PDB file of C-alpha atoms in Angstrom:
ATOM      1  CA  MET Q  19      20.785   0.974  -1.554  1.00 45.00           C
ATOM      2  CA  ALA Q  20      19.828   0.211   1.629  1.00 43.00           C
ATOM      3  CA  PRO Q  21      18.089  -3.508   2.103  1.00 44.00           C
ATOM      4  CA  LEU Q  22      14.474  -2.091   3.182  1.00 51.00           C
ATOM      5  CA  VAL Q  23      14.480  -5.120   5.867  1.00 45.00           C
ATOM      6  CA  ALA Q  24      17.561  -3.279   7.423  1.00 41.00           C
ATOM      7  CA  LEU Q  25      16.062   0.135   7.435  1.00 42.00           C
ATOM      8  CA  PRO Q  26      14.196  -0.887  10.774  1.00 39.00           C
ATOM      9  CA  LEU Q  27      17.446  -1.443  12.579  1.00 32.00           C
ATOM     10  CA  ALA Q  28      18.756   2.007  11.885  1.00 34.00           C
ATOM     11  CA  LEU Q  29      16.331   4.381  11.219  1.00 41.00           C
ATOM     12  CA  LEU Q  30      13.243   3.468  12.734  1.00 42.00           C
ATOM     13  CA  PRO Q  31      12.625   3.915  17.176  1.00 42.00           C
ATOM     14  CA  ALA Q  32      11.649   1.148  19.197  1.00 41.00           C
ATOM     15  CA  ALA Q  33       7.744  -0.044  18.985  1.00 41.00           C
ATOM     16  CA  PRO Q  34       5.982   2.276  21.673  1.00 42.00           C
ATOM     17  CA  ALA Q  35       3.338   0.256  24.054  1.00 41.00           C
ATOM     18  CA  SER Q  36       0.434  -0.704  22.007  1.00 40.00           C
ATOM     19  CA  PRO Q  37      -2.319   2.182  22.518  1.00 39.00           C
ATOM     20  CA  ALA Q  38      -5.986   1.896  23.288  1.00 39.00           C
ATOM     21  CA  SER Q  39      -8.010  -0.016  20.377  1.00 37.00           C
ATOM     22  CA  PRO Q  40     -11.973   0.426  19.812  1.00 39.00           C
ATOM     23  CA  ALA Q  41     -14.033  -2.057  21.342  1.00 40.00           C
ATOM     24  CA  SER Q  42     -13.804  -5.095  18.333  1.00 39.00           C
ATOM     25  CA  PRO Q  43     -17.148  -4.766  16.072  1.00 42.00           C
ATOM     26  CA  ALA Q  44     -19.821  -7.166  16.957  1.00 44.00           C
ATOM     27  CA  SER Q  45     -19.775 -10.328  15.302  1.00 46.00           C
ATOM     28  CA  PRO Q  46     -18.693 -11.357  12.784  1.00 67.00           C
ATOM     29  CA  GLN Q  47     -15.374  -9.817  13.472  1.00 68.00           C
ATOM     30  CA  PRO Q  48     -12.554  -8.524  10.593  1.00 68.00           C
ATOM     31  CA  PRO Q  49      -9.398 -11.448  11.390  1.00 65.00           C
ATOM     32  CA  GLY Q  50      -7.698  -9.672  14.240  1.00 56.00           C
ATOM     33  CA  ALA Q  51      -9.893  -8.046  15.900  1.00 53.00           C
ATOM     34  CA  ALA Q  52     -10.165  -9.922  18.988  1.00 43.00           C
ATOM     35  CA  GLY Q  53      -6.399  -9.521  19.740  1.00 40.00           C
ATOM     36  CA  GLY Q  54      -5.733 -12.985  19.125  1.00 36.00           C
ATOM     37  CA  LEU Q  55      -3.693 -14.895  15.869  1.00 34.00           C
ATOM     38  CA  THR Q  56      -3.415 -17.788  14.842  1.00 32.00           C
ATOM     39  CA  GLY Q  57      -1.769 -20.209  11.946  1.00 28.00           C
ATOM     40  CA  PRO Q  58       2.020 -20.443  10.975  1.00 24.00           C
ATOM     41  CA  GLU Q  59       2.968 -17.762  13.307  1.00 27.00           C
ATOM     42  CA  GLY Q  60       0.920 -19.056  16.661  1.00 29.00           C
ATOM     43  CA  ALA Q  61      -0.406 -16.652  18.602  1.00 28.00           C
ATOM     44  CA  LEU Q  62       0.190 -13.579  20.160  1.00 33.00           C
ATOM     45  CA  GLY Q  63       2.590 -14.006  23.352  1.00 33.00           C
ATOM     46  CA  THR Q  64       5.017 -15.878  20.964  1.00 34.00           C
ATOM     47  CA  ALA Q  65       8.339 -14.647  21.250  1.00 35.00           C
ATOM     48  CA  ALA Q  66       8.301 -11.602  18.813  1.00 47.00           C
ATOM     49  CA  ARG Q  67      10.522 -12.457  15.813  1.00 76.00           C
ATOM     50  CA  GLU Q  68      10.016  -9.734  13.030  1.00 86.00           C
ATOM     51  CA  ARG Q  69       8.687 -11.195  10.088  1.00 82.00           C
ATOM     52  CA  ALA Q  70      10.118 -10.280   6.320  1.00 76.00           C
ATOM     53  CA  PRO Q  71       9.796 -11.976   2.996  1.00 79.00           C
ATOM     54  CA  GLY Q  72      12.606 -13.603   1.348  1.00 60.00           C
ATOM     55  CA  SER Q  73      12.754 -11.105  -1.134  1.00 49.00           C
ATOM     56  CA  ALA Q  74      12.671  -8.106   0.127  1.00 46.00           C
ATOM     57  CA  GLN Q  75      16.320  -6.997  -1.012  1.00 54.00           C
ATOM     58  CA  LEU Q  76      15.444  -4.648  -2.473  1.00 68.00           C
ATOM     59  CA  ALA Q  77      18.566  -4.352  -5.097  1.00 69.00           C
ATOM     60  CA  GLY Q  78      17.613  -3.156  -9.064  1.00 84.00           C
ATOM     61  CA  PHE Q  79      14.148  -1.867 -10.227  1.00 93.00           C
ATOM     62  CA  THR Q  80      11.467  -2.287  -7.898  1.00 96.00           C
ATOM     63  CA  VAL Q  81       8.091  -2.700  -9.338  1.00 97.00           C
ATOM     64  CA  THR Q  82       5.027  -1.773  -7.060  1.00 98.00           C
ATOM     65  CA  ALA Q  83       1.702  -3.115  -7.716  1.00 98.00           C
ATOM     66  CA  HIS Q  84      -0.444   0.153  -7.537  1.00 98.00           C
ATOM     67  CA  ARG Q  85      -3.591  -1.459  -6.001  1.00 98.00           C
ATOM     68  CA  GLY Q  86      -2.661  -4.782  -6.853  1.00 98.00           C
ATOM     69  CA  GLY Q  87      -1.893  -3.967 -10.447  1.00 98.00           C
ATOM     70  CA  ALA Q  88      -5.588  -2.439 -11.047  1.00 98.00           C
ATOM     71  CA  LYS Q  89      -6.049  -2.767 -15.182  1.00 98.00           C
ATOM     72  CA  GLU Q  90      -4.223  -6.463 -14.728  1.00 97.00           C
ATOM     73  CA  VAL Q  91      -6.452  -7.576 -11.942  1.00 98.00           C
ATOM     74  CA  PRO Q  92      -9.599  -6.087  -9.930  1.00 98.00           C
ATOM     75  CA  GLU Q  93      -8.506  -3.536  -7.737  1.00 98.00           C
ATOM     76  CA  ASN Q  94      -7.979  -4.217  -4.098  1.00 98.00           C
ATOM     77  CA  SER Q  95      -9.259  -7.753  -4.085  1.00 98.00           C
ATOM     78  CA  MET Q  96      -7.784 -10.421  -2.297  1.00 98.00           C
ATOM     79  CA  GLN Q  97      -8.078 -12.548  -5.851  1.00 98.00           C
ATOM     80  CA  GLY Q  98      -5.829  -9.723  -7.622  1.00 98.00           C
ATOM     81  CA  LEU Q  99      -3.722  -9.598  -5.074  1.00 98.00           C
ATOM     82  CA  ALA Q 100      -3.334 -13.230  -4.895  1.00 98.00           C
ATOM     83  CA  ALA Q 101      -2.579 -12.772  -8.824  1.00 97.00           C
ATOM     84  CA  THR Q 102      -0.226 -10.674  -9.070  1.00 97.00           C
ATOM     85  CA  HIS Q 103       1.791 -12.002  -6.148  1.00 97.00           C
ATOM     86  CA  GLN Q 104       2.264 -15.292  -7.549  1.00 96.00           C
ATOM     87  CA  ARG Q 105       3.384 -13.695 -10.977  1.00 95.00           C
ATOM     88  CA  GLY Q 106       6.061 -12.772  -8.607  1.00 93.00           C
ATOM     89  CA  TYR Q 107       6.786  -9.858 -11.509  1.00 92.00           C
ATOM     90  CA  ALA Q 108       6.134  -7.596  -8.549  1.00 96.00           C
ATOM     91  CA  ARG Q 109       7.759  -6.757  -5.358  1.00 94.00           C
ATOM     92  CA  VAL Q 110       6.020  -4.784  -3.625  1.00 97.00           C
ATOM     93  CA  LEU Q 111       2.100  -5.566  -3.219  1.00 98.00           C
ATOM     94  CA  ASP Q 112      -0.131  -1.649  -2.877  1.00 98.00           C
ATOM     95  CA  THR Q 113      -3.563  -1.243  -1.655  1.00 98.00           C
ATOM     96  CA  ASP Q 114      -5.346   1.088  -0.205  1.00 98.00           C
ATOM     97  CA  ILE Q 115      -6.915   1.461   3.363  1.00 98.00           C
ATOM     98  CA  ARG Q 116     -10.317   3.225   4.479  1.00 98.00           C
ATOM     99  CA  ARG Q 117     -11.668   2.603   7.981  1.00 98.00           C
ATOM    100  CA  LEU Q 118     -15.469   1.557   8.441  1.00 98.00           C
ATOM    101  CA  ARG Q 119     -18.354   3.422  11.103  1.00 98.00           C
ATOM    102  CA  ASP Q 120     -16.977   0.848  13.378  1.00 98.00           C
ATOM    103  CA  GLY Q 121     -13.251   1.478  13.105  1.00 98.00           C
ATOM    104  CA  THR Q 122     -12.692  -1.563  11.039  1.00 98.00           C
ATOM    105  CA  LEU Q 123     -10.081  -0.986   8.301  1.00 98.00           C
ATOM    106  CA  VAL Q 124     -10.756  -2.424   5.336  1.00 98.00           C
ATOM    107  CA  ALA Q 125      -9.286  -2.459   0.760  1.00 98.00           C
ATOM    108  CA  MET Q 126     -11.169   0.297  -0.468  1.00 98.00           C
ATOM    109  CA  HIS Q 127      -9.272   3.497  -2.979  1.00 98.00           C
ATOM    110  CA  ASP Q 128     -12.781   5.454  -3.288  1.00 98.00           C
ATOM    111  CA  ALA Q 129     -14.641   7.455  -0.271  1.00 98.00           C
ATOM    112  CA  THR Q 130     -17.495   6.006  -2.027  1.00 98.00           C
ATOM    113  CA  LEU Q 131     -19.154   1.869  -3.129  1.00 98.00           C
ATOM    114  CA  ASN Q 132     -20.445   3.316  -6.386  1.00 98.00           C
ATOM    115  CA  ARG Q 133     -17.176   2.912  -8.686  1.00 98.00           C
ATOM    116  CA  THR Q 134     -16.627  -0.422  -7.727  1.00 98.00           C
ATOM    117  CA  THR Q 135     -19.239  -2.369  -5.701  1.00 98.00           C
ATOM    118  CA  ASN Q 136     -22.617  -3.492  -5.938  1.00 98.00           C
ATOM    119  CA  LYS Q 137     -23.480  -0.488  -3.865  1.00 98.00           C
ATOM    120  CA  ARG Q 138     -23.807   2.827  -3.083  1.00 98.00           C
ATOM    121  CA  GLY Q 139     -22.693   5.593  -0.051  1.00 98.00           C
ATOM    122  CA  LYS Q 140     -20.009   6.663   1.918  1.00 98.00           C
ATOM    123  CA  VAL Q 141     -17.623   3.320   2.406  1.00 98.00           C
ATOM    124  CA  ALA Q 142     -17.427   5.464   6.196  1.00 98.00           C
ATOM    125  CA  SER Q 143     -21.062   4.974   6.861  1.00 98.00           C
ATOM    126  CA  LEU Q 144     -21.140   1.270   7.225  1.00 98.00           C
ATOM    127  CA  THR Q 145     -19.663  -1.403   9.859  1.00 98.00           C
ATOM    128  CA  TRP Q 146     -17.917  -4.694   9.403  1.00 98.00           C
ATOM    129  CA  LYS Q 147     -21.184  -6.631   9.933  1.00 98.00           C
ATOM    130  CA  GLN Q 148     -22.685  -4.697   7.016  1.00 98.00           C
ATOM    131  CA  TRP Q 149     -19.657  -5.008   4.863  1.00 98.00           C
ATOM    132  CA  GLN Q 150     -20.615  -8.370   4.434  1.00 98.00           C
ATOM    133  CA  LYS Q 151     -22.996  -7.845   1.716  1.00 98.00           C
ATOM    134  CA  VAL Q 152     -20.380  -5.641  -0.679  1.00 98.00           C
ATOM    135  CA  ARG Q 153     -19.350  -6.988  -3.870  1.00 98.00           C
ATOM    136  CA  LEU Q 154     -16.188  -5.976  -5.764  1.00 98.00           C
ATOM    137  CA  VAL Q 155     -17.779  -6.048  -9.271  1.00 97.00           C
ATOM    138  CA  PRO Q 156     -14.706  -6.528 -12.113  1.00 97.00           C
ATOM    139  CA  ARG Q 157     -14.426  -4.508 -14.642  1.00 96.00           C
ATOM    140  CA  ARG Q 158     -15.315  -5.951 -17.987  1.00 95.00           C
ATOM    141  CA  ASP Q 159     -12.528  -5.081 -19.733  1.00 95.00           C
ATOM    142  CA  LEU Q 160     -10.117  -6.335 -17.572  1.00 97.00           C
ATOM    143  CA  PRO Q 161      -8.033  -9.620 -19.081  1.00 95.00           C
ATOM    144  CA  GLY Q 162      -9.331 -13.193 -17.538  1.00 94.00           C
ATOM    145  CA  HIS Q 163     -12.287 -14.633 -15.602  1.00 95.00           C
ATOM    146  CA  TRP Q 164     -13.078 -12.767 -12.514  1.00 97.00           C
ATOM    147  CA  ARG Q 165     -16.138 -13.475  -9.467  1.00 97.00           C
ATOM    148  CA  PRO Q 166     -17.853 -11.031  -7.462  1.00 98.00           C
ATOM    149  CA  GLU Q 167     -16.107 -10.636  -4.082  1.00 98.00           C
ATOM    150  CA  ARG Q 168     -15.836  -8.812  -0.743  1.00 98.00           C
ATOM    151  CA  PRO Q 169     -13.931  -6.212  -0.664  1.00 98.00           C
ATOM    152  CA  PRO Q 170     -10.692  -7.647   2.283  1.00 98.00           C
ATOM    153  CA  ALA Q 171      -9.956  -6.407   5.913  1.00 98.00           C
ATOM    154  CA  VAL Q 172      -6.936  -5.246   6.448  1.00 98.00           C
ATOM    155  CA  GLY Q 173      -6.182  -7.727   8.712  1.00 98.00           C
ATOM    156  CA  GLU Q 174      -7.245 -10.842   5.994  1.00 98.00           C
ATOM    157  CA  ILE Q 175      -4.644  -8.746   3.474  1.00 98.00           C
ATOM    158  CA  LEU Q 176      -2.300  -8.981   6.220  1.00 98.00           C
ATOM    159  CA  ASP Q 177      -2.420 -12.663   7.336  1.00 98.00           C
ATOM    160  CA  ARG Q 178      -2.659 -13.906   3.876  1.00 98.00           C
ATOM    161  CA  PHE Q 179       0.863 -11.774   2.230  1.00 97.00           C
ATOM    162  CA  GLY Q 180       2.202 -10.675   5.444  1.00 96.00           C
ATOM    163  CA  GLY Q 181       5.824 -11.943   5.370  1.00 92.00           C
ATOM    164  CA  GLU Q 182       5.362 -13.035   1.616  1.00 94.00           C
ATOM    165  CA  SER Q 183       5.559 -10.089   0.119  1.00 95.00           C
ATOM    166  CA  LEU Q 184       6.057  -6.573   0.957  1.00 96.00           C
ATOM    167  CA  LEU Q 185       3.209  -4.884   0.884  1.00 98.00           C
ATOM    168  CA  MET Q 186       2.476  -1.071   0.763  1.00 98.00           C
ATOM    169  CA  LEU Q 187      -1.133   0.384   2.558  1.00 98.00           C
ATOM    170  CA  GLU Q 188      -2.115   3.723   1.416  1.00 98.00           C
ATOM    171  CA  LEU Q 189      -3.948   4.901   4.914  1.00 98.00           C
ATOM    172  CA  LYS Q 190      -6.675   7.191   3.367  1.00 98.00           C
ATOM    173  CA  ASP Q 191      -8.191   7.454   6.539  1.00 97.00           C
ATOM    174  CA  PRO Q 192      -5.462   8.708   8.954  1.00 97.00           C
ATOM    175  CA  ALA Q 193      -7.651   8.407  12.306  1.00 97.00           C
ATOM    176  CA  GLY Q 194      -6.879   4.943  11.544  1.00 98.00           C
ATOM    177  CA  LEU Q 195      -3.409   5.106  11.855  1.00 98.00           C
ATOM    178  CA  PRO Q 196      -3.516   3.422  15.912  1.00 98.00           C
ATOM    179  CA  ARG Q 197      -5.016  -0.003  14.413  1.00 98.00           C
ATOM    180  CA  LEU Q 198      -3.261  -0.179  11.489  1.00 98.00           C
ATOM    181  CA  ALA Q 199      -0.228   0.164  14.016  1.00 98.00           C
ATOM    182  CA  ARG Q 200      -1.316  -2.636  16.104  1.00 98.00           C
ATOM    183  CA  MET Q 201      -1.956  -4.956  13.525  1.00 98.00           C
ATOM    184  CA  ILE Q 202       0.918  -4.414  11.666  1.00 98.00           C
ATOM    185  CA  ARG Q 203       3.280  -5.103  15.164  1.00 98.00           C
ATOM    186  CA  GLU Q 204       0.529  -8.074  16.365  1.00 97.00           C
ATOM    187  CA  ARG Q 205       1.811  -9.095  13.180  1.00 97.00           C
ATOM    188  CA  HIS Q 206       5.728  -9.137  13.385  1.00 97.00           C
ATOM    189  CA  LEU Q 207       5.426  -6.880   9.945  1.00 97.00           C
ATOM    190  CA  THR Q 208       6.757  -3.920  10.814  1.00 97.00           C
ATOM    191  CA  ARG Q 209       9.295  -5.183   8.093  1.00 95.00           C
ATOM    192  CA  SER Q 210       7.606  -5.777   5.528  1.00 95.00           C
ATOM    193  CA  VAL Q 211       5.126  -2.715   5.134  1.00 98.00           C
ATOM    194  CA  LEU Q 212       4.983   0.572   4.314  1.00 98.00           C
ATOM    195  CA  VAL Q 213       2.032   2.949   5.721  1.00 98.00           C
ATOM    196  CA  GLU Q 214       1.727   5.113   2.775  1.00 98.00           C
ATOM    197  CA  SER Q 215       0.251   8.994   3.376  1.00 98.00           C
ATOM    198  CA  ASN Q 216       0.357  12.073   0.841  1.00 98.00           C
ATOM    199  CA  ASP Q 217       0.733  13.795   4.205  1.00 98.00           C
ATOM    200  CA  PRO Q 218       4.461  13.845   5.259  1.00 98.00           C
ATOM    201  CA  ALA Q 219       2.937  14.689   9.217  1.00 98.00           C
ATOM    202  CA  VAL Q 220       1.089  11.208   8.901  1.00 98.00           C
ATOM    203  CA  ALA Q 221       4.496   9.183   7.726  1.00 98.00           C
ATOM    204  CA  GLU Q 222       5.906  11.307  10.859  1.00 98.00           C
ATOM    205  CA  ARG Q 223       3.478   9.893  13.415  1.00 98.00           C
ATOM    206  CA  ALA Q 224       4.121   6.593  12.056  1.00 98.00           C
ATOM    207  CA  HIS Q 225       7.423   6.461  11.997  1.00 98.00           C
ATOM    208  CA  ALA Q 226       7.027   7.091  15.747  1.00 98.00           C
ATOM    209  CA  ARG Q 227       5.516   4.385  15.884  1.00 98.00           C
ATOM    210  CA  GLY Q 228       7.509   1.746  14.878  1.00 97.00           C
ATOM    211  CA  LEU Q 229       6.581   1.550  11.090  1.00 98.00           C
ATOM    212  CA  LEU Q 230       8.298   1.948   8.210  1.00 97.00           C
ATOM    213  CA  THR Q 231       6.766   5.165   5.484  1.00 98.00           C
ATOM    214  CA  ALA Q 232       5.745   5.708   2.473  1.00 98.00           C
ATOM    215  CA  VAL Q 233       4.672   9.635   0.922  1.00 98.00           C
ATOM    216  CA  TRP Q 234       3.730  10.545  -2.741  1.00 98.00           C
ATOM    217  CA  ARG Q 235       3.772  13.306  -3.746  1.00 98.00           C
ATOM    218  CA  SER Q 236       2.090  15.520  -6.542  1.00 98.00           C
ATOM    219  CA  ALA Q 237       3.713  17.165  -9.250  1.00 98.00           C
ATOM    220  CA  ARG Q 238       2.772  20.447  -7.975  1.00 98.00           C
ATOM    221  CA  GLN Q 239       3.357  19.792  -4.212  1.00 98.00           C
ATOM    222  CA  LEU Q 240       7.142  18.675  -5.061  1.00 98.00           C
ATOM    223  CA  ALA Q 241       7.692  21.860  -6.298  1.00 98.00           C
ATOM    224  CA  GLU Q 242       7.759  23.698  -3.373  1.00 98.00           C
ATOM    225  CA  ASP Q 243       8.588  20.367  -0.845  1.00 98.00           C
ATOM    226  CA  ARG Q 244      11.983  20.257   1.018  1.00 98.00           C
ATOM    227  CA  PRO Q 245      11.942  16.499   0.705  1.00 98.00           C
ATOM    228  CA  GLU Q 246      15.503  16.257   2.609  1.00 98.00           C
ATOM    229  CA  GLU Q 247      13.244  17.610   5.835  1.00 98.00           C
ATOM    230  CA  TRP Q 248      11.335  14.474   5.829  1.00 98.00           C
ATOM    231  CA  LYS Q 249      14.776  11.747   5.108  1.00 98.00           C
ATOM    232  CA  ARG Q 250      14.533  11.096   9.296  1.00 98.00           C
ATOM    233  CA  TYR Q 251      10.852   9.231   9.005  1.00 98.00           C
ATOM    234  CA  VAL Q 252      10.540   8.446   5.152  1.00 98.00           C
ATOM    235  CA  THR Q 253      11.641   4.955   4.235  1.00 97.00           C
ATOM    236  CA  MET Q 254      10.138   5.998   0.603  1.00 98.00           C
ATOM    237  CA  LEU Q 255       9.251   9.024  -1.698  1.00 98.00           C
ATOM    238  CA  SER Q 256       6.540   8.439  -4.792  1.00 98.00           C
ATOM    239  CA  VAL Q 257       6.587  11.518  -7.478  1.00 98.00           C
ATOM    240  CA  ASP Q 258       4.335  11.917  -9.965  1.00 98.00           C
ATOM    241  CA  HIS Q 259       5.557  10.715 -13.755  1.00 98.00           C
ATOM    242  CA  ARG Q 260       5.043  14.203 -14.924  1.00 98.00           C
ATOM    243  CA  THR Q 261       6.856  16.405 -11.973  1.00 98.00           C
ATOM    244  CA  PRO Q 262       9.568  17.939 -13.974  1.00 98.00           C
ATOM    245  CA  ALA Q 263      13.359  16.543 -14.000  1.00 98.00           C
ATOM    246  CA  ARG Q 264      14.479  19.872 -11.833  1.00 98.00           C
ATOM    247  CA  HIS Q 265      12.216  18.850  -9.254  1.00 98.00           C
ATOM    248  CA  VAL Q 266      12.850  15.202  -9.896  1.00 98.00           C
ATOM    249  CA  ARG Q 267      16.436  15.077  -9.012  1.00 98.00           C
ATOM    250  CA  LYS Q 268      15.486  17.160  -6.322  1.00 98.00           C
ATOM    251  CA  ALA Q 269      13.723  14.387  -4.600  1.00 98.00           C
ATOM    252  CA  VAL Q 270      16.783  11.822  -5.921  1.00 98.00           C
ATOM    253  CA  ARG Q 271      19.536  13.984  -3.574  1.00 98.00           C
ATOM    254  CA  SER Q 272      16.930  14.004  -1.179  1.00 98.00           C
ATOM    255  CA  GLY Q 273      18.639  11.324   0.830  1.00 98.00           C
ATOM    256  CA  ILE Q 274      15.299   9.282   1.411  1.00 98.00           C
ATOM    257  CA  THR Q 275      16.500   5.686   0.695  1.00 95.00           C
ATOM    258  CA  TYR Q 276      14.133   5.093  -2.181  1.00 97.00           C
ATOM    259  CA  VAL Q 277      12.407   7.356  -4.997  1.00 98.00           C
ATOM    260  CA  TRP Q 278      10.252   5.558  -6.483  1.00 98.00           C
ATOM    261  CA  SER Q 279       7.378   6.897  -9.160  1.00 98.00           C
ATOM    262  CA  HIS Q 280       3.768   6.933  -9.897  1.00 98.00           C
ATOM    263  CA  THR Q 281       1.466   6.260 -11.025  1.00 98.00           C
ATOM    264  CA  VAL Q 282       3.336   5.086 -14.492  1.00 98.00           C
ATOM    265  CA  ASN Q 283       1.146   3.046 -17.111  1.00 98.00           C
ATOM    266  CA  SER Q 284       3.614   3.236 -19.966  1.00 98.00           C
ATOM    267  CA  ARG Q 285       7.440   2.211 -20.871  1.00 97.00           C
ATOM    268  CA  ALA Q 286       8.262   5.698 -22.024  1.00 98.00           C
ATOM    269  CA  ALA Q 287       7.573   7.423 -18.438  1.00 98.00           C
ATOM    270  CA  ARG Q 288       8.906   4.700 -16.745  1.00 98.00           C
ATOM    271  CA  ASP Q 289      12.048   4.473 -18.381  1.00 97.00           C
ATOM    272  CA  ARG Q 290      11.941   8.779 -18.380  1.00 98.00           C
ATOM    273  CA  MET Q 291      12.242   8.159 -14.433  1.00 98.00           C
ATOM    274  CA  ARG Q 292      14.774   5.486 -14.311  1.00 98.00           C
ATOM    275  CA  LYS Q 293      17.062   7.343 -16.296  1.00 98.00           C
ATOM    276  CA  LEU Q 294      16.415  10.404 -13.566  1.00 98.00           C
ATOM    277  CA  GLY Q 295      17.204   8.522 -10.667  1.00 98.00           C
ATOM    278  CA  CYS Q 296      14.453   6.859  -9.436  1.00 98.00           C
ATOM    279  CA  GLU Q 297      14.423   3.213  -8.348  1.00 96.00           C
ATOM    280  CA  GLY Q 298      11.377   2.090  -8.540  1.00 97.00           C
ATOM    281  CA  ILE Q 299       7.786   2.231 -10.028  1.00 98.00           C
ATOM    282  CA  VAL Q 300       4.318   2.002  -8.834  1.00 98.00           C
ATOM    283  CA  THR Q 301       1.976   1.184 -11.807  1.00 98.00           C
ATOM    284  CA  ASP Q 302      -0.819  -0.216 -12.958  1.00 98.00           C
ATOM    285  CA  GLU Q 303       0.297  -2.287 -14.888  1.00 97.00           C
ATOM    286  CA  PRO Q 304       3.508  -4.630 -13.034  1.00 97.00           C
ATOM    287  CA  GLY Q 305       2.998  -7.667 -15.867  1.00 95.00           C
ATOM    288  CA  GLY Q 306       3.459  -4.821 -19.239  1.00 94.00           C
ATOM    289  CA  LEU Q 307       6.063  -2.854 -17.264  1.00 96.00           C
ATOM    290  CA  ALA Q 308       8.372  -5.373 -15.247  1.00 94.00           C
ATOM    291  CA  PHE Q 309      11.893  -5.810 -17.281  1.00 88.00           C
ATOM    292  CA  SER Q 310      10.737  -9.256 -16.056  1.00 75.00           C
ATOM    293  CA  GLY Q 311       6.995  -8.953 -16.606  1.00 56.00           C
ATOM    294  CA  VAL Q 312       4.658 -11.399 -18.619  1.00 56.00           C
ATOM    295  CA  VAL Q 313       1.705  -9.570 -20.269  1.00 54.00           C
ATOM    296  CA  PRO Q 314      -1.359 -11.373 -18.639  1.00 58.00           C
ATOM    297  CA  GLU Q 315      -3.512 -13.462 -21.966  1.00 59.00           C
ATOM    298  CA  PRO Q 316      -7.614 -11.425 -21.930  1.00 52.00           C
TER     299      PRO Q 316
END
């Protein structure tokens, strides 16, 4: 199994010139929207050095915190991602990405605000300025104590966790790929971020922009898939834990570097997929299912 951080040298094309990006949204601006980086890495224009987490060698069994670990922390929240990162049992932090009306990329799974926030309506109908009033409302059945907070912008997630943890960003709106690719490259994080989609064609376009890629497939989709055709541009393939064994083995034999399973929330499912050859899981319960994890206390 190849280390994840070595893959760009062997499999990824040279990063193309950054495409023209849409105008930055009106003040307040999301992190990175104006094109400059501050902090430990300095401003853009310094020597381009790709940043990768010190623990990015994915040896052994990899646990990915789905939506940050949605049964243990508030999903797709900065405080949830930070708590899971600090606990240390998930090697990869996963979050979903959607695009606002002005092009800003934010962390949100659903197309609407209704389920997880204090607002209603479509995510894509808001601007970044309007987004400032949106608050995630933590579920009452989550262990621990959590506060309402604004769902983070992608730039905030990259600036907080880039180079410290491996990230997997599921792009719900493929039209946001050019902007996401620019943000990742500007921060020199092409070896720290997997761009995920359900569509292999999106992965191919992300690969062409110099990015690591991930594709998830349902059991029904995988039954008809020929994943060996994707091995040139897919870094990680995630298969549904309900997939019949013969199709899981097909994925494992595809030549794709990493094959994981989603969304695994029981030890029985974890152990089944591991026995079939999957090298990792995507789970809402990383503390409960990581072999070195600790179940969070209420």
